[in-house]
Short mmCIF file of C-alpha atoms in Angstrom, two decimals:
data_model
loop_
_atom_site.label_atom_id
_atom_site.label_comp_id
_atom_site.label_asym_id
_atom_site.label_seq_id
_atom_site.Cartn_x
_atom_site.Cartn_y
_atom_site.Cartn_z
CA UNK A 20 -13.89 28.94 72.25
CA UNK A 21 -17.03 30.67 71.43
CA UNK A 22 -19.63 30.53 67.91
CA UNK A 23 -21.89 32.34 67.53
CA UNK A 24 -24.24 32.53 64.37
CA UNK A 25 -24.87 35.62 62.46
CA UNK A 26 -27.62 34.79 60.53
CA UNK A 27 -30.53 32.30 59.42
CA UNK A 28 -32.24 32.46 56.02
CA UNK A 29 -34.11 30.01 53.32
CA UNK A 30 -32.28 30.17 49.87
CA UNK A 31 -35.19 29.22 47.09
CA UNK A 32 -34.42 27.92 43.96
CA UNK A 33 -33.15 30.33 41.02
CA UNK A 34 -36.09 29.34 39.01
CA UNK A 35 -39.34 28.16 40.01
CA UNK A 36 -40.20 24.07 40.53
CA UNK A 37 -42.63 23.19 37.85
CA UNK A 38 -46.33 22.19 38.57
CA UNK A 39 -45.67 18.73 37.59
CA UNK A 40 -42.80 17.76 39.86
CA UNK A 41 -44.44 19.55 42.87
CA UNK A 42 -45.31 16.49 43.98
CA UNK A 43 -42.43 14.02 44.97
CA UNK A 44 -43.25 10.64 46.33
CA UNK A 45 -41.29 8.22 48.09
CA UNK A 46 -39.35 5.33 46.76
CA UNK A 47 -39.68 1.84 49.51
CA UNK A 48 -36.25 2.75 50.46
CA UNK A 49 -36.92 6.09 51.22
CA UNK A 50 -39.54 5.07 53.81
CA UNK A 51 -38.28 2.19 55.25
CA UNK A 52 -35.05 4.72 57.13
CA UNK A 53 -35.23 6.17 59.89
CA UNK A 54 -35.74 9.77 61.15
CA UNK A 55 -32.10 11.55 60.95
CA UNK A 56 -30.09 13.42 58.74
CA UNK A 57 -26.57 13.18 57.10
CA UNK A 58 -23.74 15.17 58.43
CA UNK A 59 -20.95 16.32 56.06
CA UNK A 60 -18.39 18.77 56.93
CA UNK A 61 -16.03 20.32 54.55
CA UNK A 62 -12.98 22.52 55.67
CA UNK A 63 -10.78 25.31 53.90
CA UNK A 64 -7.93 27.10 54.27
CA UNK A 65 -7.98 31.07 53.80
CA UNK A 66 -8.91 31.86 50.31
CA UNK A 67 -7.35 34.19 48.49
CA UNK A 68 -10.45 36.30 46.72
CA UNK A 69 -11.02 39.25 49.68
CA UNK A 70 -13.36 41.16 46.99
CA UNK A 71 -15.72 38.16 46.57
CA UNK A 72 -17.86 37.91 49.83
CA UNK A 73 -17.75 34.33 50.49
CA UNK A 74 -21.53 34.08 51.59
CA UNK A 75 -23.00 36.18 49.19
CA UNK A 76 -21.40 33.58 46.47
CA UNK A 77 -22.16 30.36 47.94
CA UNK A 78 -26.05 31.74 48.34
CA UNK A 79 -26.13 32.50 45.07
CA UNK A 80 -24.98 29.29 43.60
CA UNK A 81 -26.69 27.25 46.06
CA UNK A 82 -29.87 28.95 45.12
CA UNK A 83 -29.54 27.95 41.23
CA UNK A 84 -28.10 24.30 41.90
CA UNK A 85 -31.50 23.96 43.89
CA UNK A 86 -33.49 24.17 40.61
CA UNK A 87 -31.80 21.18 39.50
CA UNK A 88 -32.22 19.55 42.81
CA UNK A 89 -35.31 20.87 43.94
CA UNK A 90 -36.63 17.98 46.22
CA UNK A 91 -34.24 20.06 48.62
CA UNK A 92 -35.97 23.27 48.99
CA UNK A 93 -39.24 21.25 49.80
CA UNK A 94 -40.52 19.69 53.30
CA UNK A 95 -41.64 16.56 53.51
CA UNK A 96 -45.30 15.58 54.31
CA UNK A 97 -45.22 12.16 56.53
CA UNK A 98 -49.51 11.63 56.58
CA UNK A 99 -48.72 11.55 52.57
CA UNK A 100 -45.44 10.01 52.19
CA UNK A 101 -44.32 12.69 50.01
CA UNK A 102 -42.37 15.87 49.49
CA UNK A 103 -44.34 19.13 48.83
CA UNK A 104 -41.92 20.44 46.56
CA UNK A 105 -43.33 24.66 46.17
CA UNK A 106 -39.92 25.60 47.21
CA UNK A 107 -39.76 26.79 51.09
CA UNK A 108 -36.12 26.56 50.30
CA UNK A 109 -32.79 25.30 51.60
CA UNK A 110 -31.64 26.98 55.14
CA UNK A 111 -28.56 28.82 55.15
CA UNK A 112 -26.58 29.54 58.51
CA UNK A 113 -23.90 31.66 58.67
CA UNK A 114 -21.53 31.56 61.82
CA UNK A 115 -18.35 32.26 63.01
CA UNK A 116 -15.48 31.35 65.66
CA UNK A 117 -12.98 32.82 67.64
CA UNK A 118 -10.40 30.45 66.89
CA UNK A 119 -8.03 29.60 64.08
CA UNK A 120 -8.97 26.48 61.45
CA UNK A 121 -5.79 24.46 62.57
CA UNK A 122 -6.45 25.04 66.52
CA UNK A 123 -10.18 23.91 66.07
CA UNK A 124 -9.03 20.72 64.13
CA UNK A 125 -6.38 20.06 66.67
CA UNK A 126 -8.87 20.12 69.03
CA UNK A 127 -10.83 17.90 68.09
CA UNK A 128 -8.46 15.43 66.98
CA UNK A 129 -7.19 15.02 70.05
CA UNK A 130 -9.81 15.78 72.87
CA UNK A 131 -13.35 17.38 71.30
CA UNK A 132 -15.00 16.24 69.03
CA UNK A 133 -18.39 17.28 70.44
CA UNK A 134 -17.14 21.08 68.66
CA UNK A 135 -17.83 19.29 65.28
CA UNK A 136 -21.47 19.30 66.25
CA UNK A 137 -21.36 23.38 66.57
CA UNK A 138 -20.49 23.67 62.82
CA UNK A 139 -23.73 21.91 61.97
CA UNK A 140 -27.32 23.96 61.46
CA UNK A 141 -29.07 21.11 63.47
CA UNK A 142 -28.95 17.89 65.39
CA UNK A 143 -29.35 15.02 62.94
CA UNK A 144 -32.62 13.90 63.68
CA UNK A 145 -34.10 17.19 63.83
CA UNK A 146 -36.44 15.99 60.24
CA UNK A 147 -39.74 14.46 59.39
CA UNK A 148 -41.60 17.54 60.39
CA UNK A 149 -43.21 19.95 58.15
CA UNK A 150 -41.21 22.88 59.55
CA UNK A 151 -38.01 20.92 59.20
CA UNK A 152 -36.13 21.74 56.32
CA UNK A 153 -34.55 18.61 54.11
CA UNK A 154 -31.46 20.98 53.25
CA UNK A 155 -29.28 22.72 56.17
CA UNK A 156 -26.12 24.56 55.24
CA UNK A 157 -23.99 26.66 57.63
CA UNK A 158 -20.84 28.40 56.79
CA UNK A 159 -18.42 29.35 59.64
CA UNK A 160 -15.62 31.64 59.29
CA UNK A 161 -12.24 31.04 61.86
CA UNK A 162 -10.29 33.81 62.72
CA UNK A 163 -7.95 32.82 60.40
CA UNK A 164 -9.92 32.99 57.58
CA UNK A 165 -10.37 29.66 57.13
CA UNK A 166 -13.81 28.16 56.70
CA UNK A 167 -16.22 25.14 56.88
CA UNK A 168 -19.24 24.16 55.07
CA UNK A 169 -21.52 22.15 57.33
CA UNK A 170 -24.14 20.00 55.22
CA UNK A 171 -27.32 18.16 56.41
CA UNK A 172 -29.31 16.45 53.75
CA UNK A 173 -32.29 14.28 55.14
CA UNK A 174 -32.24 11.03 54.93
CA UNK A 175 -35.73 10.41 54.20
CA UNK A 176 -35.00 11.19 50.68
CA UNK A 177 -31.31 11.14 50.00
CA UNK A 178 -28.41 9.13 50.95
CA UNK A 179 -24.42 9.27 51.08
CA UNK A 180 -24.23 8.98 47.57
CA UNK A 181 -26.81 11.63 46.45
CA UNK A 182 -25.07 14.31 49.14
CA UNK A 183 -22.22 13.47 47.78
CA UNK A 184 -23.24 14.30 43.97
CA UNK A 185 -25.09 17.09 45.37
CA UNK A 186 -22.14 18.70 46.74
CA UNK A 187 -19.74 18.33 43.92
CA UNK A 188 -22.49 19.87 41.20
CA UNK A 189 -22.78 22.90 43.69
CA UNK A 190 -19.26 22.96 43.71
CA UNK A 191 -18.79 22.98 39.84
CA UNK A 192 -21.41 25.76 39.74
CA UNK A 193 -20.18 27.83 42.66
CA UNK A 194 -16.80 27.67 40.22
CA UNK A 195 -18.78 28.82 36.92
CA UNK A 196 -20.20 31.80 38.29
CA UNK A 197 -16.43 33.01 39.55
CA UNK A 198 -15.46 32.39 35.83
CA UNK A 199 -18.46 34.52 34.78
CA UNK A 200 -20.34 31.46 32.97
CA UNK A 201 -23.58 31.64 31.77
CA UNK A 202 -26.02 29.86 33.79
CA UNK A 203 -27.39 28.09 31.25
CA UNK A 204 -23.95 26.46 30.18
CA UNK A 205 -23.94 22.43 30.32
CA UNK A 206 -23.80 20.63 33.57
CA UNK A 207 -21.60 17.81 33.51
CA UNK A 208 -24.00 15.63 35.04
CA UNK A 209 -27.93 15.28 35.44
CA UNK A 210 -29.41 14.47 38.63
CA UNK A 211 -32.04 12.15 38.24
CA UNK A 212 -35.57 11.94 40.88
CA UNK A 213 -37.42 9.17 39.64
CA UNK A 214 -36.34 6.49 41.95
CA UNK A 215 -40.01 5.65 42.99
CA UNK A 216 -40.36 4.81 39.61
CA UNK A 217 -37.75 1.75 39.95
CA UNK A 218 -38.96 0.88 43.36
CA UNK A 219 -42.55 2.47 44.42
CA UNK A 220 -43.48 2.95 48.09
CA UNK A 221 -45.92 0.98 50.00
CA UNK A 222 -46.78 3.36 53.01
CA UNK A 223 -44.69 1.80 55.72
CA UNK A 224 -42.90 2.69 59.01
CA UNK A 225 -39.26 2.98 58.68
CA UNK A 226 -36.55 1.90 61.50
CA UNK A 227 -36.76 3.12 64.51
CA UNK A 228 -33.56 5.03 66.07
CA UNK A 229 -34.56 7.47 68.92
CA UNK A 230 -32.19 10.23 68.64
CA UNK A 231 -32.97 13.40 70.23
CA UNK A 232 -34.20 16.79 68.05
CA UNK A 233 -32.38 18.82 70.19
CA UNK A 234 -28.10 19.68 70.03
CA UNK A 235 -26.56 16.81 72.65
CA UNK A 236 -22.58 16.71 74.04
CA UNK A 237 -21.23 13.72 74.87
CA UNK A 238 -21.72 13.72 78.33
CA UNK A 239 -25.37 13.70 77.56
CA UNK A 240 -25.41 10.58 74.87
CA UNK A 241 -22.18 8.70 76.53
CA UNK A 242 -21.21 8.09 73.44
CA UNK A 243 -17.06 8.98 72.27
CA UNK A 244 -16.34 9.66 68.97
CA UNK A 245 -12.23 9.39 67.45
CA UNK A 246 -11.05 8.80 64.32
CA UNK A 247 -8.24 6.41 63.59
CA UNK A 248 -5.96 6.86 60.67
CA UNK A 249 -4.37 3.71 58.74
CA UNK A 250 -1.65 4.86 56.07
CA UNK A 251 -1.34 3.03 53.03
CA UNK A 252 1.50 0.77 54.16
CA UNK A 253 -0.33 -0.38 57.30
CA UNK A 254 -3.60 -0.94 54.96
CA UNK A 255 -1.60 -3.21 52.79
CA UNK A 256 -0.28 -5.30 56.00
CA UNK A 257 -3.71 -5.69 57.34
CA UNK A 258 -4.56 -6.88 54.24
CA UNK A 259 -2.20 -9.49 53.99
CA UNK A 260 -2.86 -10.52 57.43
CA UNK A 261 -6.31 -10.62 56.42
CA UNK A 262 -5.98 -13.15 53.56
CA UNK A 263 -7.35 -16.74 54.45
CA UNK A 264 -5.52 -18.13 51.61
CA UNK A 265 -1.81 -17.72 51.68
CA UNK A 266 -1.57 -19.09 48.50
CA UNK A 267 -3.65 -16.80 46.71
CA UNK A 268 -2.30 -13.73 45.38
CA UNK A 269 -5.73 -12.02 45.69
CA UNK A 270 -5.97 -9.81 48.71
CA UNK A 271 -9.11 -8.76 50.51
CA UNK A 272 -10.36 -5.09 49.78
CA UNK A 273 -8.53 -2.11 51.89
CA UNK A 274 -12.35 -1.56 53.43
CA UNK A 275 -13.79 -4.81 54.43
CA UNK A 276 -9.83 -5.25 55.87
CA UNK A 277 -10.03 -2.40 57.99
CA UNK A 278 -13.63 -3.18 59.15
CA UNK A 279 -12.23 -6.39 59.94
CA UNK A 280 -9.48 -5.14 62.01
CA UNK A 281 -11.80 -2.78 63.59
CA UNK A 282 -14.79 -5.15 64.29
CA UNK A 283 -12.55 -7.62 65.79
CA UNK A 284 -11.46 -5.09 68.53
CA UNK A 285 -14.87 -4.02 69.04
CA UNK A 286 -16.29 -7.58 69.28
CA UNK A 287 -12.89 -9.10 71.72
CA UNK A 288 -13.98 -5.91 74.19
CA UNK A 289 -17.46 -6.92 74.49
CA UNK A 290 -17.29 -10.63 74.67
CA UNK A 291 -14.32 -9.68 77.29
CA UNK A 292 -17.37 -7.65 79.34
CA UNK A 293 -19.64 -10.18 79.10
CA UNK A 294 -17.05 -12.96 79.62
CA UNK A 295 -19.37 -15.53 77.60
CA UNK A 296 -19.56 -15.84 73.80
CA UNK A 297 -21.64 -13.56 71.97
CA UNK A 298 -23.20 -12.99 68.68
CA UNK A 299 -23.03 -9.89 66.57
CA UNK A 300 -24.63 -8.83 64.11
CA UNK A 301 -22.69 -6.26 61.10
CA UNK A 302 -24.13 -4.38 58.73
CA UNK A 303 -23.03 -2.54 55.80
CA UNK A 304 -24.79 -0.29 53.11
CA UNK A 305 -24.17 -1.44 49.23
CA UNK A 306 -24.87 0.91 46.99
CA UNK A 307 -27.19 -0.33 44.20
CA UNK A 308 -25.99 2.17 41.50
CA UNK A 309 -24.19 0.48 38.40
CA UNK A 310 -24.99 -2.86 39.91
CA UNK A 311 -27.90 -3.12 38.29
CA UNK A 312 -29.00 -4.74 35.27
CA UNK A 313 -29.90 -2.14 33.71
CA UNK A 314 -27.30 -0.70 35.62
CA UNK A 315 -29.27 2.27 37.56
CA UNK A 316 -27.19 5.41 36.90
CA UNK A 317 -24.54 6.83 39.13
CA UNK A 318 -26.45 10.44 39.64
CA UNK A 319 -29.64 8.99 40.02
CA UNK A 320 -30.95 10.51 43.52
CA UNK A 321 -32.82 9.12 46.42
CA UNK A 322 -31.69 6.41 49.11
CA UNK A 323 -30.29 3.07 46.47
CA UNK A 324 -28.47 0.89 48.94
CA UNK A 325 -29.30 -2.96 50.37
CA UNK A 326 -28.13 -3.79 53.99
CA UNK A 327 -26.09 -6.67 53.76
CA UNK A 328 -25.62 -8.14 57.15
CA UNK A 329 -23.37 -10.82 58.54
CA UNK A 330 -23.95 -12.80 61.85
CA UNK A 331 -20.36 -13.02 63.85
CA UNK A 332 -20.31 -15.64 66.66
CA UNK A 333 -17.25 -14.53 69.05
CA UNK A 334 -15.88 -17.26 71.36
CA UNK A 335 -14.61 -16.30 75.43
CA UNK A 336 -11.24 -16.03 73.55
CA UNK A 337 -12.64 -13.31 71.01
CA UNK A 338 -13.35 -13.57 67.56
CA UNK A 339 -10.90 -14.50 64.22
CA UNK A 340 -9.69 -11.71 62.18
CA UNK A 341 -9.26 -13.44 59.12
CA UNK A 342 -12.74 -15.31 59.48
CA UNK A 343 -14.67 -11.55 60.42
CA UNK A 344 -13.55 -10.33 57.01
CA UNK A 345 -14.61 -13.36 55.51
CA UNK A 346 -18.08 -12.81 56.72
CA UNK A 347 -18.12 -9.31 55.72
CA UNK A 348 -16.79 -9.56 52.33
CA UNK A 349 -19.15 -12.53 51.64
CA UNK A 350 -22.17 -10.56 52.85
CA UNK A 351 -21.53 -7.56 50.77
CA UNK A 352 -20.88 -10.11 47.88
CA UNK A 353 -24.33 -11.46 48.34
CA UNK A 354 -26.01 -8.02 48.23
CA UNK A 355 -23.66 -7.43 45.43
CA UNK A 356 -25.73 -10.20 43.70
CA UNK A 357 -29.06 -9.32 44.60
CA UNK A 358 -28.42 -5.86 42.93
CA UNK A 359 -28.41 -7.30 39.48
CA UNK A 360 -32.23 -8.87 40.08
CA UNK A 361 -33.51 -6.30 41.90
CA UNK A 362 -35.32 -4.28 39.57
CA UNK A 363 -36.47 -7.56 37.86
CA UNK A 364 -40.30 -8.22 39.25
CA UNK A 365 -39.57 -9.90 42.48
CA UNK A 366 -36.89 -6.78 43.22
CA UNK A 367 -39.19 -4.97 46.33
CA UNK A 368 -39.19 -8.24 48.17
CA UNK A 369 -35.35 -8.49 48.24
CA UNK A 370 -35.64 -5.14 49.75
CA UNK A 371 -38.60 -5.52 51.90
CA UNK A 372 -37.44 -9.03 53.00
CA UNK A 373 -33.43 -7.69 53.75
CA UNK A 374 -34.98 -4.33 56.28
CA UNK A 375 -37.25 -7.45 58.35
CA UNK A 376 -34.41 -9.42 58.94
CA UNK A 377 -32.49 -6.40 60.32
CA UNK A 378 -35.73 -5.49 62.00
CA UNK A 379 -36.09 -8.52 63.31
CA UNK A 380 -32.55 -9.62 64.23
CA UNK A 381 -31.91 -6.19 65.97
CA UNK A 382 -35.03 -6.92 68.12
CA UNK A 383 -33.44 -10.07 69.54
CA UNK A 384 -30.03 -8.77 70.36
CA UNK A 385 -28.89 -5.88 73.28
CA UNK A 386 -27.51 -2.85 71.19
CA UNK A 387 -23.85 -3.99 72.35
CA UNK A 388 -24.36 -6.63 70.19
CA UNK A 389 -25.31 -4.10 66.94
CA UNK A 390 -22.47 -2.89 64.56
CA UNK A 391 -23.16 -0.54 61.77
CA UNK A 392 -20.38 -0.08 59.17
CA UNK A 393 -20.07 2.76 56.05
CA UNK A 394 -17.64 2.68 53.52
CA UNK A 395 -17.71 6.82 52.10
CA UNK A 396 -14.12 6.17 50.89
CA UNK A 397 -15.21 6.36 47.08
CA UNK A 398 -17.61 9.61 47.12
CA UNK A 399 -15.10 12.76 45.97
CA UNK A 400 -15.45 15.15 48.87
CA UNK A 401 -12.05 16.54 48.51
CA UNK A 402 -12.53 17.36 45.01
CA UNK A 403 -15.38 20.29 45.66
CA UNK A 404 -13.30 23.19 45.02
CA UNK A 405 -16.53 26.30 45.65
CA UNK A 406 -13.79 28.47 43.35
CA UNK A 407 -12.09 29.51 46.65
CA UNK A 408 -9.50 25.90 47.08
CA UNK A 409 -9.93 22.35 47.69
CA UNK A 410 -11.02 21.45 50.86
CA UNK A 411 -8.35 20.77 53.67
CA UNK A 412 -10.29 18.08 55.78
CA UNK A 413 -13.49 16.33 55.43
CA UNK A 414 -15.18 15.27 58.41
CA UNK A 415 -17.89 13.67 60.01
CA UNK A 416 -19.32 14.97 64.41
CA UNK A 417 -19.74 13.25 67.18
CA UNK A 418 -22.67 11.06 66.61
CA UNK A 419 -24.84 9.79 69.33
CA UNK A 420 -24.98 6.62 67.51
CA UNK A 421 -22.82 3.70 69.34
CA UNK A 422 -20.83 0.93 67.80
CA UNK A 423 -20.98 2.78 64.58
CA UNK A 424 -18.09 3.49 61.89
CA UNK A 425 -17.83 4.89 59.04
CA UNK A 426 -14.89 5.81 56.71
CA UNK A 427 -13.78 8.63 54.70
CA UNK A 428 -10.27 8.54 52.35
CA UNK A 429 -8.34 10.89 53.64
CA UNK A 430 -6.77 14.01 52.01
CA UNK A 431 -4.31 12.00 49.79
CA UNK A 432 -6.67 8.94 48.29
CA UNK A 433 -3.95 6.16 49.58
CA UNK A 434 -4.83 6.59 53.18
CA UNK A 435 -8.52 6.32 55.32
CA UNK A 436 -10.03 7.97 58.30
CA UNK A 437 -12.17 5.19 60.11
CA UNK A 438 -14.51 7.70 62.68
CA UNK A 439 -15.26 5.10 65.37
CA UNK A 440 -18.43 5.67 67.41
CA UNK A 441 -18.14 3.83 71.31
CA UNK A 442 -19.31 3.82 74.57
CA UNK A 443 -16.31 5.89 76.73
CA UNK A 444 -15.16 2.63 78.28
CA UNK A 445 -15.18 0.99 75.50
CA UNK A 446 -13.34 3.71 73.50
CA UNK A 447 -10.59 3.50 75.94
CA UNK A 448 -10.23 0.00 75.39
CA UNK A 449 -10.44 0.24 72.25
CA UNK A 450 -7.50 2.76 72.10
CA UNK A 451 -5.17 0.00 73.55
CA UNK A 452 -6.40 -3.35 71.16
CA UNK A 453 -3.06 -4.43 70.17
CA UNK A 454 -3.91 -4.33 66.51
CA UNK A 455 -5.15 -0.76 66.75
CA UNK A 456 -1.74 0.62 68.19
CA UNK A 457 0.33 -1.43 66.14
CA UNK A 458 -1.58 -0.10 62.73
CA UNK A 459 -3.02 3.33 63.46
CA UNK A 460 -1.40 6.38 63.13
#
């Protein structure tokens, strides 16, 4: 299989950024992440518009979604906490491969899924220097002419949520200019940048993650990356085997149930390797948006999330299912809370405070012992339709980062793609948990 990339180039906003928003500044969440980017990749089958050159079209409405979203096509300034927003511009990579769109996602399914990584501009934690754009875009062509969008959005000043509305208005756009709409017709939403406003920066040092700037395979990181499909039917039986009260007709959420399923395997193979009991510590991401009181609105841009965290204690024999999604749904639940007092006066400590115990926590345990968990089931990937189709897949690479998971719905809404991250002996027992062959497809 071989890429190769055509072309490099900085797409600047349609219109120029305004003197008085040159200047973006930080919100507390925004500084307390770490260095690394977000990867989104969105696939396509062969569109059916040979006179519209598919580049040309997604440079042109990339360049006037950027006005809106213009915190993109800056860099950020670390000594000043602060994006210098004179737009440098967004990059734009264009690439292609010598292989049809369903061989490449066969593939990877079943053996590489270090070839995701090729459809990406950069490594994710190529960011946090001046020279380092905070927008990365590549578009590959397959010899089929099928297609992928590769996204990278920096962390430092955006999370899953923000991509995510990011990617559907460029989408909407991209569809406007095919219909020959003027570009000053009404957007059906409004990104907002004012989250330093709710939650102003204090100057400090975010989490530390060590991840290299420069492209990695696996056999560099030792880290395996599958994903693991769960239908609707088996997400239903999980969740009844999930429920603590049989009684009750209220089931626990398809997510935290198929963390919970997960997690358990994850935590039985390393208390198994360490034939002792163990504690773990889980973390999930809760977005803050229309949680608030005032509810904080759902295009409002920036990183809005807690870090709700739940200490597991697994015995010799393993750990409980049922009592592992207890723990998680209560900890989310708790966040959940927090939200509506957080932009109250005492709302930076809750945030301050909940990134120290993580710090802290994460200092005291080996990084076996270190789960991460994200739930992307709700954002609407599969809805951005460039004009040219609806995407086919949506996936995520092979990420360096271990014990991590994160889930996308898949193609349908009914079913989800959990994208486990392992060490290879741990993926391959992983592959064989009991639980995991009985309710993954």
């Amino acid at each position: 299989m071989k890429f190769e990339v055509v072309s490099r180039e900085f797409i600047k906003p349609h219109h120029s950024t305004p003197p008085s928003l040159r200047d973006y500044t930080l919100s507390l969440v925004d500084e307390l992440l770490p260095t690394m980017n977000l990867p989104t990749i969105i696939y396509y089958a062969t569109d059916n518009h040979s006179s519209i050159s598919r580049c040309e079209h997604l440079k042109r409405s990339l360049s006037k979604i950027l006005t809106r979203y213009y915190p993109y096509a800056g860099r950020y300034i670390k000594e000043s906490f602060m994006v210098d927003c004179s737009d440098q511009g967004a990059e734009f990579v264009e690439a292609v491969v010598d292989v049809s769109l369903d061989d490449f996602i066969s593939q990877t399914k079943n053996a590489k899924m270090e070839l995701l990584n090729c459809l990406l501009p950069h490594p994710i934690d190529a960011g946090d220097e001046v020279t380092d754009p905070l927008l990365a875009v590549q578009v590959t062509a397959f010899a089929c002419g099928g297609w992928a969008i590769g996204v990278l959005a920096s962390h430092r000043i955006a999370d899953m949520s923000t991509s995510s509305t990011f990617i559907d208005e460029w989408a909407i756009n991209a569809n406007q200019l095919l219909e020959g709409m003027d570009e000053n017709d009404e957007y059906p939403m409004s990104p907002r940048w004012t989250s330093a406003s709710l939650f102003p920066g204090k100057k400090l040092s975010g989490l530390p993650r060590g991840l290299p700037r420069v492209k990695e395979d696996s056999d560099d990181h030792k880290i395996v990356t599958k994903v693991f499909s769960f239908n609707k039917s088996s997400i239903l039986r999980i969740r009844e085997m999930a429920r603590l009260d049989k009684s009750s007709e209220r089931l626990p959420t398809r997510v935290q149930s198929v963390f919970g399923i997960i997690g358990k395997a994850i935590m039985d193979i390393q208390v198994a390797n360490h034939a002792s009991s163990k504690e773990f510590l889980v973390s999930q991401t809760v977005n803050m948006r229309e949680k608030t009181d005032p509810p904080i609105h759902k295009n409002q841009c920036g990183n809005l999330f807690l870090v709700s965290t739940a200490h597991i204690v697994a015995g010799k024999r393993g750990v409980e299912f049922q009592s592992i999604v207890n723990l998680l749904t209560q900890s989310v639940r708790s966040e959940v809370e927090n939200c509506k007092t957080i932009l109250s006066v005492g709302g930076q400590v809750i945030i301050t405070d909940g990134f120290d115990r993580l710090t802290r926590t994460l200092a005291n345990l080996d990084s076996s012992s270190n789960l991460v968990f994200s739930d992307w089931c709700k954002f609407p990937f599969y809805e951005a339709d460039f004009g040219l189709g609806k995407p086919v897949w949506i996936s995520g690479i092979n990420s360096p980062l271990g014990n991590n998971v994160y889930l996308f719905s898949d193609k349908f809404g009914e079913g989800i793609e959990a994208w486990v991250n392992l060490n290879a002996n741990d993926m391959h027992k992983f592959q064989q948990d009991s639980n995991i062959m009985e309710f993954c497809t």
